[in-house]
Short mmCIF file of C-alpha atoms in Angstrom, two decimals:
data_model
loop_
_atom_site.label_atom_id
_atom_site.label_comp_id
_atom_site.label_asym_id
_atom_site.label_seq_id
_atom_site.Cartn_x
_atom_site.Cartn_y
_atom_site.Cartn_z
CA MET B 1 0.19 0.18 -0.05
CA THR B 2 1.29 3.67 -0.74
CA ASN B 3 1.38 6.65 1.65
CA ALA B 4 -1.92 7.70 0.20
CA GLU B 5 -3.87 5.05 0.22
CA LEU B 6 -2.82 4.34 4.16
CA ILE B 7 -4.18 7.67 4.87
CA SER B 8 -7.24 8.05 2.46
CA GLN B 9 -8.63 4.80 4.82
CA ASP B 10 -8.58 7.44 8.12
CA PRO B 11 -11.67 9.58 9.02
CA GLY B 12 -11.60 12.78 8.45
CA TRP B 13 -11.28 13.72 12.21
CA VAL B 14 -8.39 11.07 12.77
CA ILE B 15 -6.54 13.27 9.84
CA ALA B 16 -7.57 16.62 11.32
CA LEU B 17 -6.08 15.16 15.00
CA LYS B 18 -2.58 14.58 12.80
CA GLY B 19 -2.42 17.97 11.19
CA LEU B 20 -2.88 19.77 14.63
CA ILE B 21 -0.38 17.76 16.66
CA ILE B 22 1.84 17.86 13.69
CA PHE B 23 1.04 22.23 14.24
CA ALA B 24 1.77 22.19 17.51
CA ALA B 25 4.64 20.09 17.75
CA CYS B 26 6.68 22.79 14.82
CA VAL B 27 5.10 25.99 17.00
CA PHE B 28 6.42 24.21 19.84
CA LEU B 29 10.20 23.48 18.34
CA THR B 30 10.18 26.90 16.61
CA ILE B 31 9.16 28.67 19.67
CA MET B 32 12.20 26.50 21.72
CA SER B 33 14.64 27.52 19.15
CA VAL B 34 13.92 30.85 19.19
CA TRP B 35 14.22 30.94 23.09
CA GLY B 36 17.73 29.01 23.35
CA GLU B 37 18.82 31.57 20.05
CA ARG B 38 18.01 34.52 22.07
CA ARG B 39 19.63 32.40 25.43
CA ILE B 40 23.03 31.39 23.66
CA VAL B 41 23.41 35.36 21.93
CA ALA B 42 22.52 36.86 25.22
CA ARG B 43 25.34 34.82 27.31
CA MET B 44 27.88 35.37 24.23
CA GLN B 45 26.87 39.39 24.92
CA GLN B 46 27.19 39.00 28.35
CA ARG B 47 23.12 40.02 29.16
CA SER B 48 20.71 38.20 30.71
CA GLY B 49 18.81 37.40 27.53
CA PRO B 50 14.92 36.92 27.49
CA ASN B 51 13.12 37.12 30.92
CA ARG B 52 10.25 39.57 30.74
CA VAL B 53 7.41 37.29 29.55
CA GLY B 54 6.37 34.35 30.92
CA LYS B 55 8.64 31.63 32.77
CA PHE B 56 12.14 31.94 32.08
CA GLY B 57 11.01 34.08 28.88
CA LEU B 58 9.48 31.03 26.77
CA LEU B 59 6.81 33.24 25.96
CA GLN B 60 8.80 36.52 24.52
CA ALA B 61 8.75 34.22 20.52
CA LEU B 62 4.47 34.39 21.04
CA VAL B 63 4.42 37.77 21.79
CA ASP B 64 6.92 38.97 19.02
CA GLY B 65 4.45 36.69 16.42
CA VAL B 66 1.43 39.21 18.20
CA LYS B 67 2.69 42.16 17.70
CA LEU B 68 4.43 41.45 14.52
CA ALA B 69 0.59 40.42 13.72
CA LEU B 70 -0.47 43.85 15.49
CA LYS B 71 2.09 46.23 12.93
CA GLU B 72 -0.19 48.98 11.53
CA ASP B 73 0.62 48.77 7.95
CA LEU B 74 1.54 51.97 6.70
CA ILE B 75 0.79 53.28 3.10
CA PRO B 76 1.88 56.39 1.87
CA LYS B 77 -0.35 58.91 0.45
CA ALA B 78 0.63 59.26 -3.18
CA ALA B 79 0.82 55.92 -3.35
CA ASP B 80 -1.81 54.02 -5.33
CA ARG B 81 -3.21 51.47 -3.08
CA ILE B 82 -4.14 48.87 -4.38
CA VAL B 83 -0.83 48.32 -6.61
CA PHE B 84 0.83 48.80 -3.00
CA VAL B 85 -0.32 45.51 -1.47
CA ILE B 86 -0.86 43.38 -4.76
CA ALA B 87 3.10 44.50 -6.04
CA PRO B 88 4.43 42.68 -3.40
CA ILE B 89 2.61 39.48 -3.87
CA ILE B 90 2.84 39.23 -7.27
CA SER B 91 6.46 39.35 -7.35
CA THR B 92 6.62 36.61 -3.98
CA THR B 93 4.26 34.68 -6.38
CA ALA B 94 6.19 35.10 -9.28
CA CYS B 95 9.59 33.70 -7.21
CA PHE B 96 7.47 30.44 -5.85
CA MET B 97 6.03 29.72 -9.11
CA ALA B 98 9.51 29.98 -11.07
CA VAL B 99 11.38 26.77 -8.32
#
């Protein structure tokens, strides 16, 4: 049996649960990587490192993500609003399609 045949035999809720577990594991590993990197760089610079948000600074990566998501998007007054928003999407899509 191929992998596709094995996956297609699972009920929808099992597939959703597997996807949720994989997503949660990836988020957790990303947070731990960011935390570890900040701690290592802080030691190299002889400072305390992330210690403000959560116990041992473990929630700093989540706070940074929320901050990034809620940042105000500034569009210059003289710019064409549609072109200003769509131009990065077009260039990114072209780069991904070229690969």
